[in-house]
CSV table of C-alpha atoms in Angstrom, one decimal:
chain,number,residue,atom,x,y,z
A,1,MET,CA,-26.5,-16.1,13.3
A,2,ILE,CA,-24.6,-17.9,10.6
A,3,ALA,CA,-24.1,-21.6,11.0
A,4,LEU,CA,-20.7,-22.8,12.3
A,5,LYS,CA,-19.1,-26.2,12.1
A,6,PRO,CA,-19.7,-28.0,15.4
A,7,ASN,CA,-16.1,-27.9,16.7
A,8,PHE,CA,-15.2,-24.4,15.3
A,9,LEU,CA,-14.6,-21.8,18.0
A,10,ARG,CA,-14.8,-24.3,20.8
A,11,GLY,CA,-12.1,-25.4,23.2
A,12,SER,CA,-8.8,-23.7,24.2
A,13,TYR,CA,-7.7,-20.8,22.0
A,14,THR,CA,-4.5,-19.4,23.5
A,15,PRO,CA,-3.9,-15.7,23.1
A,16,VAL,CA,-0.2,-15.9,22.1
A,17,VAL,CA,2.3,-13.4,23.5
A,18,THR,CA,4.3,-11.1,21.3
A,19,PRO,CA,8.1,-11.8,21.7
A,20,PHE,CA,10.4,-8.8,21.6
A,21,ARG,CA,14.1,-8.6,21.0
A,22,ASP,CA,15.8,-5.3,21.5
A,23,GLY,CA,12.6,-3.4,21.0
A,24,LYS,CA,11.6,-5.2,17.8
A,25,VAL,CA,9.0,-8.0,17.3
A,26,ASP,CA,10.7,-11.3,17.0
A,27,LEU,CA,8.7,-13.0,14.3
A,28,ASP,CA,10.8,-16.2,14.2
A,29,LYS,CA,10.2,-16.7,17.9
A,30,PHE,CA,6.5,-16.0,17.5
A,31,ALA,CA,6.3,-18.6,14.8
A,32,GLU,CA,7.9,-21.1,17.2
A,33,LEU,CA,5.3,-20.2,19.9
A,34,VAL,CA,2.4,-20.7,17.5
A,35,GLU,CA,3.8,-24.0,16.4
A,36,ARG,CA,4.1,-25.1,20.0
A,37,GLN,CA,0.4,-24.4,20.4
A,38,VAL,CA,-0.4,-26.7,17.5
A,39,ARG,CA,1.9,-29.4,18.8
A,40,GLU,CA,0.6,-29.4,22.3
A,41,GLY,CA,-3.1,-29.6,21.5
A,42,SER,CA,-4.6,-26.1,21.4
A,43,HIS,CA,-7.9,-26.0,19.6
A,44,GLY,CA,-6.9,-22.6,18.1
A,45,VAL,CA,-4.8,-19.5,18.6
A,46,VAL,CA,-5.6,-15.8,19.1
A,47,VAL,CA,-3.2,-13.2,17.6
A,48,ASN,CA,-3.0,-9.7,19.0
A,49,GLY,CA,-5.1,-10.3,22.0
A,50,THR,CA,-4.5,-8.4,25.3
A,51,THR,CA,-1.7,-10.8,26.2
A,52,ALA,CA,0.1,-9.7,22.9
A,53,GLU,CA,0.3,-6.0,24.0
A,54,PRO,CA,-1.6,-4.9,20.9
A,55,SER,CA,-1.9,-1.2,21.9
A,56,SER,CA,1.9,-1.1,22.0
A,57,LEU,CA,2.2,-2.5,18.5
A,58,THR,CA,1.9,-0.6,15.2
A,59,ILE,CA,-0.7,-1.6,12.6
A,60,GLU,CA,2.1,-3.1,10.4
A,61,GLU,CA,3.4,-5.2,13.3
A,62,ARG,CA,-0.1,-6.5,14.1
A,63,CYS,CA,-0.7,-7.4,10.5
A,64,GLU,CA,2.7,-9.2,10.3
A,65,LEU,CA,1.8,-11.3,13.4
A,66,VAL,CA,-1.4,-12.4,11.7
A,67,ASN,CA,0.4,-13.3,8.5
A,68,VAL,CA,3.0,-15.4,10.4
A,69,ALA,CA,0.4,-17.2,12.5
A,70,VAL,CA,-1.7,-18.1,9.4
A,71,LYS,CA,1.4,-19.4,7.5
A,72,THR,CA,2.7,-21.3,10.5
A,73,VAL,CA,-0.7,-22.9,11.4
A,74,ALA,CA,-1.3,-23.9,7.7
A,75,GLN,CA,-5.0,-24.6,8.4
A,76,ARG,CA,-4.2,-27.2,11.1
A,77,ILE,CA,-6.1,-25.2,13.8
A,78,PRO,CA,-8.1,-21.9,13.5
A,79,VAL,CA,-6.5,-18.5,13.8
A,80,VAL,CA,-8.5,-15.8,15.5
A,81,ALA,CA,-7.2,-12.3,14.7
A,82,ALA,CA,-8.0,-9.6,17.4
A,83,THR,CA,-8.5,-6.5,15.3
A,84,GLY,CA,-10.0,-4.0,17.7
A,85,SER,CA,-8.7,-0.6,18.8
A,86,GLN,CA,-10.1,2.6,20.1
A,87,SER,CA,-10.5,3.9,16.5
A,88,LEU,CA,-13.2,2.8,14.0
A,89,ALA,CA,-10.8,3.5,11.1
A,90,GLU,CA,-7.9,1.5,12.6
A,91,THR,CA,-10.2,-1.4,13.6
A,92,THR,CA,-11.6,-1.4,10.0
A,93,GLU,CA,-8.1,-1.5,8.5
A,94,LEU,CA,-6.9,-4.3,10.8
A,95,THR,CA,-10.1,-6.3,10.2
A,96,VAL,CA,-9.9,-6.1,6.4
A,97,ARG,CA,-6.2,-7.0,6.4
A,98,ALA,CA,-6.7,-9.9,8.7
A,99,GLU,CA,-9.3,-11.4,6.4
A,100,GLN,CA,-7.0,-10.9,3.5
A,101,ALA,CA,-4.2,-12.7,5.4
A,102,GLY,CA,-6.4,-15.7,5.9
A,103,ALA,CA,-7.6,-15.5,9.5
A,104,ASP,CA,-10.5,-17.7,10.3
A,105,ALA,CA,-12.4,-15.4,12.7
A,106,LEU,CA,-12.2,-12.0,14.3
A,107,LEU,CA,-12.2,-10.8,17.9
A,108,VAL,CA,-13.0,-7.1,18.3
A,109,VAL,CA,-12.7,-5.3,21.6
A,110,THR,CA,-15.1,-2.7,22.8
A,111,PRO,CA,-13.5,0.7,22.1
A,112,TYR,CA,-11.4,1.6,25.1
A,113,TYR,CA,-11.0,5.1,26.8
A,114,ILE,CA,-13.9,6.6,24.8
A,115,LYS,CA,-16.6,5.1,27.1
A,116,PRO,CA,-19.4,5.1,24.4
A,117,PRO,CA,-23.1,4.6,25.1
A,118,GLN,CA,-24.8,1.3,24.3
A,119,ARG,CA,-26.3,2.8,21.1
A,120,GLY,CA,-22.9,3.8,20.0
A,121,LEU,CA,-21.5,0.3,20.7
A,122,ILE,CA,-24.3,-1.3,18.7
A,123,GLU,CA,-23.6,0.9,15.6
A,124,TYR,CA,-19.9,0.4,16.0
A,125,PHE,CA,-20.0,-3.4,15.9
A,126,VAL,CA,-22.6,-3.5,13.1
A,127,GLU,CA,-20.4,-1.2,11.0
A,128,ILE,CA,-17.3,-3.4,11.6
A,129,GLY,CA,-19.2,-6.5,10.9
A,130,LYS,CA,-20.4,-5.2,7.6
A,131,ARG,CA,-16.8,-4.9,6.4
A,132,THR,CA,-16.0,-8.6,6.6
A,133,ARG,CA,-17.5,-12.0,5.8
A,134,LEU,CA,-15.6,-13.7,8.7
A,135,PRO,CA,-17.3,-14.8,11.9
A,136,LEU,CA,-16.9,-12.0,14.5
A,137,MET,CA,-16.7,-12.1,18.3
A,138,ILE,CA,-17.0,-9.2,20.7
A,139,TYR,CA,-14.2,-8.9,23.3
A,140,HIS,CA,-15.9,-7.8,26.5
A,141,ILE,CA,-13.2,-6.6,29.0
A,142,PRO,CA,-14.7,-3.8,31.0
A,143,GLY,CA,-11.7,-3.7,33.4
A,144,ARG,CA,-9.4,-2.4,30.6
A,145,ALA,CA,-11.9,-0.8,28.2
A,146,ALA,CA,-13.9,1.1,30.9
A,147,VAL,CA,-17.1,0.2,29.1
A,148,SER,CA,-19.4,-2.8,29.1
A,149,VAL,CA,-21.6,-4.0,26.2
A,150,GLY,CA,-24.7,-5.4,27.9
A,151,PRO,CA,-26.5,-8.6,26.9
A,152,ALA,CA,-29.5,-6.7,25.4
A,153,ALA,CA,-27.1,-4.7,23.2
A,154,ILE,CA,-25.4,-7.9,22.1
A,155,ALA,CA,-28.8,-9.3,21.0
A,156,LYS,CA,-29.6,-6.1,19.1
A,157,ILE,CA,-26.2,-6.3,17.3
A,158,ALA,CA,-26.9,-10.0,16.4
A,159,ASP,CA,-30.3,-9.0,15.0
A,160,ARG,CA,-28.5,-6.8,12.4
A,161,LEU,CA,-25.3,-8.8,12.0
A,162,PRO,CA,-25.5,-12.5,11.1
A,163,ASN,CA,-21.8,-13.0,11.4
A,164,LEU,CA,-21.7,-12.1,15.1
A,165,VAL,CA,-21.1,-15.5,16.5
A,166,GLY,CA,-19.7,-15.0,20.0
A,167,LEU,CA,-18.0,-13.2,22.8
A,168,LYS,CA,-14.9,-13.3,24.9
A,169,HIS,CA,-16.0,-12.4,28.5
A,170,ALA,CA,-13.2,-11.2,30.7
A,171,ALA,CA,-15.0,-10.2,33.8
A,172,ASN,CA,-15.9,-12.0,37.0
A,173,ASP,CA,-19.7,-11.7,36.3
A,174,LEU,CA,-21.3,-15.1,35.9
A,175,GLU,CA,-24.8,-13.6,35.8
A,176,TYR,CA,-23.7,-11.7,32.6
A,177,LEU,CA,-22.7,-15.0,31.1
A,178,THR,CA,-26.0,-16.7,32.0
A,179,GLU,CA,-28.1,-13.8,30.7
A,180,THR,CA,-26.2,-13.6,27.4
A,181,LEU,CA,-26.6,-17.4,26.8
A,182,ARG,CA,-30.3,-17.2,27.7
A,183,LEU,CA,-30.8,-14.4,25.1
A,184,MET,CA,-28.5,-15.8,22.4
A,185,GLY,CA,-28.8,-19.6,22.8
A,186,SER,CA,-26.2,-22.3,23.3
A,187,GLU,CA,-24.7,-22.0,19.9
A,188,PHE,CA,-23.4,-18.5,20.7
A,189,ARG,CA,-19.7,-19.0,21.4
A,190,ILE,CA,-18.7,-17.4,24.7
A,191,PHE,CA,-15.1,-17.8,25.7
A,192,CYS,CA,-13.8,-17.3,29.2
A,193,GLY,CA,-11.1,-14.6,29.5
A,194,LEU,CA,-10.4,-14.9,33.2
A,195,GLU,CA,-8.3,-17.9,34.1
A,196,ALA,CA,-9.7,-18.5,37.6
A,197,LEU,CA,-13.3,-18.7,36.2
A,198,SER,CA,-12.4,-21.3,33.6
A,199,LEU,CA,-14.2,-24.2,35.1
A,200,PRO,CA,-17.3,-22.3,36.3
A,201,MET,CA,-17.8,-20.7,32.9
A,202,LEU,CA,-17.4,-24.0,31.0
A,203,VAL,CA,-19.9,-25.7,33.3
A,204,ILE,CA,-22.5,-22.9,32.7
A,205,GLY,CA,-22.1,-23.2,29.0
A,206,ALA,CA,-19.0,-21.3,27.7
A,207,ALA,CA,-17.7,-22.7,24.4
A,208,GLY,CA,-14.1,-22.5,25.5
A,209,LEU,CA,-11.1,-20.6,27.0
A,210,MET,CA,-9.0,-17.8,25.8
A,211,ASN,CA,-6.6,-17.8,28.7
A,212,ALA,CA,-3.1,-16.3,28.9
A,213,VAL,CA,-1.9,-19.3,31.0
A,214,GLY,CA,-2.2,-21.4,27.8
A,215,ASN,CA,1.1,-19.9,26.8
A,216,LEU,CA,2.7,-21.8,29.7
A,217,VAL,CA,0.8,-25.0,30.1
A,218,THR,CA,-0.9,-25.4,26.7
A,219,ALA,CA,-1.8,-29.1,27.1
A,220,ARG,CA,-3.3,-28.7,30.5
A,221,VAL,CA,-5.6,-25.9,29.5
A,222,ALA,CA,-6.7,-27.8,26.4
A,223,ALA,CA,-7.3,-30.8,28.6
A,224,MET,CA,-9.7,-28.7,30.8
A,225,CYS,CA,-11.9,-28.1,27.8
A,226,ASN,CA,-11.7,-31.7,26.6
A,227,VAL,CA,-12.7,-33.2,30.0
A,228,VAL,CA,-15.6,-30.7,30.5
A,229,ASN,CA,-16.8,-31.5,26.9
A,230,SER,CA,-16.7,-35.2,27.8
A,231,LYS,CA,-18.6,-34.4,31.1
A,232,ASP,CA,-15.8,-35.7,33.3
A,233,LEU,CA,-16.3,-33.1,36.0
A,234,GLU,CA,-14.2,-34.9,38.6
A,235,LYS,CA,-11.2,-34.7,36.3
A,236,ALA,CA,-12.1,-31.1,35.5
A,237,ARG,CA,-12.0,-30.2,39.2
A,238,ASP,CA,-8.6,-31.8,39.5
A,239,LEU,CA,-7.3,-29.7,36.6
A,240,HIS,CA,-8.9,-26.6,38.1
A,241,PHE,CA,-7.0,-26.9,41.3
A,242,GLU,CA,-3.8,-28.0,39.5
A,243,LEU,CA,-4.0,-24.8,37.4
A,244,PHE,CA,-5.2,-22.4,40.1
A,245,GLU,CA,-1.9,-21.1,41.4
A,246,LEU,CA,-0.5,-20.5,37.9
A,247,ASN,CA,-3.8,-18.8,37.0
A,248,GLN,CA,-3.4,-16.4,39.9
A,249,ALA,CA,0.3,-15.8,39.1
A,250,ILE,CA,-0.6,-14.4,35.7
A,251,PHE,CA,-2.0,-11.4,37.6
A,252,LEU,CA,0.7,-10.8,40.1
A,253,ASP,CA,1.4,-7.8,37.9
A,254,THR,CA,-0.2,-6.4,34.8
A,255,ASN,CA,-0.6,-9.2,32.2
A,256,PRO,CA,1.6,-10.2,30.3
A,257,ILE,CA,4.5,-9.1,32.6
A,258,PRO,CA,4.4,-12.1,34.9
A,259,LEU,CA,3.6,-14.4,32.0
A,260,LYS,CA,6.6,-13.4,29.9
A,261,TYR,CA,8.9,-13.7,32.9
A,262,MET,CA,7.6,-17.3,33.6
A,263,MET,CA,7.9,-18.2,29.9
A,264,TRP,CA,11.5,-16.9,29.9
A,265,ARG,CA,12.3,-18.8,33.1
A,266,ILE,CA,11.3,-22.2,31.5
A,267,GLY,CA,13.0,-21.5,28.2
A,268,LEU,CA,10.0,-20.6,26.0
A,269,LEU,CA,11.2,-17.0,25.5
A,270,GLU,CA,14.8,-15.7,25.1
A,271,THR,CA,13.9,-12.5,27.0
A,272,PRO,CA,11.0,-11.4,29.2
A,273,GLU,CA,11.0,-8.0,27.3
A,274,VAL,CA,7.8,-6.0,27.3
A,275,ARG,CA,7.2,-2.6,25.7
A,276,LEU,CA,6.7,0.7,27.7
A,277,PRO,CA,4.7,1.7,29.6
A,278,LEU,CA,4.9,-1.9,30.8
A,279,ALA,CA,8.1,-2.8,32.7
A,280,VAL,CA,9.9,-6.0,33.8
A,281,LEU,CA,9.3,-7.4,37.2
A,282,PRO,CA,11.1,-6.3,40.4
A,283,GLU,CA,13.2,-8.9,42.2
A,284,GLU,CA,10.7,-9.7,44.9
A,285,GLN,CA,8.0,-10.6,42.5
A,286,ARG,CA,10.4,-12.7,40.5
A,287,ARG,CA,11.1,-14.8,43.5
A,288,LYS,CA,7.4,-15.4,44.1
A,289,LEU,CA,6.9,-16.6,40.5
A,290,ASP,CA,10.0,-18.8,40.7
A,291,GLU,CA,8.3,-20.6,43.7
A,292,VAL,CA,5.1,-20.9,41.7
A,293,LEU,CA,6.9,-22.5,38.8
A,294,SER,CA,8.7,-24.9,41.0
A,295,ARG,CA,5.5,-26.1,42.6
A,296,ALA,CA,3.9,-26.4,39.2
A,297,ALA,CA,6.5,-29.0,38.1
A,298,LEU,CA,7.4,-27.2,34.9
A,299,PRO,CA,10.7,-27.7,33.1
A,300,GLU,CA,13.9,-26.8,34.8
A,301,MET,CA,14.3,-23.0,35.1
A,302,GLN,CA,17.2,-21.1,33.6
A,303,SER,CA,19.1,-18.5,35.7
A,304,SER,CA,17.3,-15.2,36.2
A,305,SER,CA,20.5,-13.1,36.5
A,306,ALA,CA,20.5,-12.1,32.8
A,307,ALA,CA,17.1,-10.5,32.8
């Protein structure tokens, strides 16, 4: 594995939402959201992660978002570009263009819908990794992709691909995390992708968090990483319970539907718009989220009558 700087790909890397306005990507608002991540202490940002609705975006839209993020960040924090799709050709194009845009690292999801065998996944990631000099991480999200890349397969990929440096693990399987770290070593950057498991994964040895709730409470999620890194587990537990209800609320409906509603309610978005086949929340779920936001002591909410 290539050597990485000690603090690179560690901490809270928020997967930033994609704002829409009347069906179009709102790049100005996206730049504002990225700037907020820098201002409030995120250690990095992820562009075109699951929270960004990438499968509903065109290749050009995904590339534009990477360009805006890189320009906005201006090397103050790292930008991780999520460049995976179900297609090798599309993933390759997105990967090459992300590197050209100035991304600092890549996150490539296991190809979804196809359900390839382990030998196919190994060859797929090796082929993608050969096309770039950037550090590459695998996005392991079996609940959406319907396929899991096992720890043994990860080790085989790493043997052939020096720039494979990590993994985003979005499944409630701590045994998988432990086995992967045992095989790959502590320098292999594993990020937690399930909010409720943030503290357990960090304690076991995860390098950081790629959590959607970082769009809402950026500083609190970054603080979770900071206090675990400083071995203040008492404070980490306090933050775990403080964040727990918000973490659950993210999944009241399909992510990022609840997240965008909550961001809109506290003034971070001008509309909770999502793209089909996602759809805005029904009234009953809105009321539940309003209660969560009120208990979380977030900024004063705007009226929900316009959504």
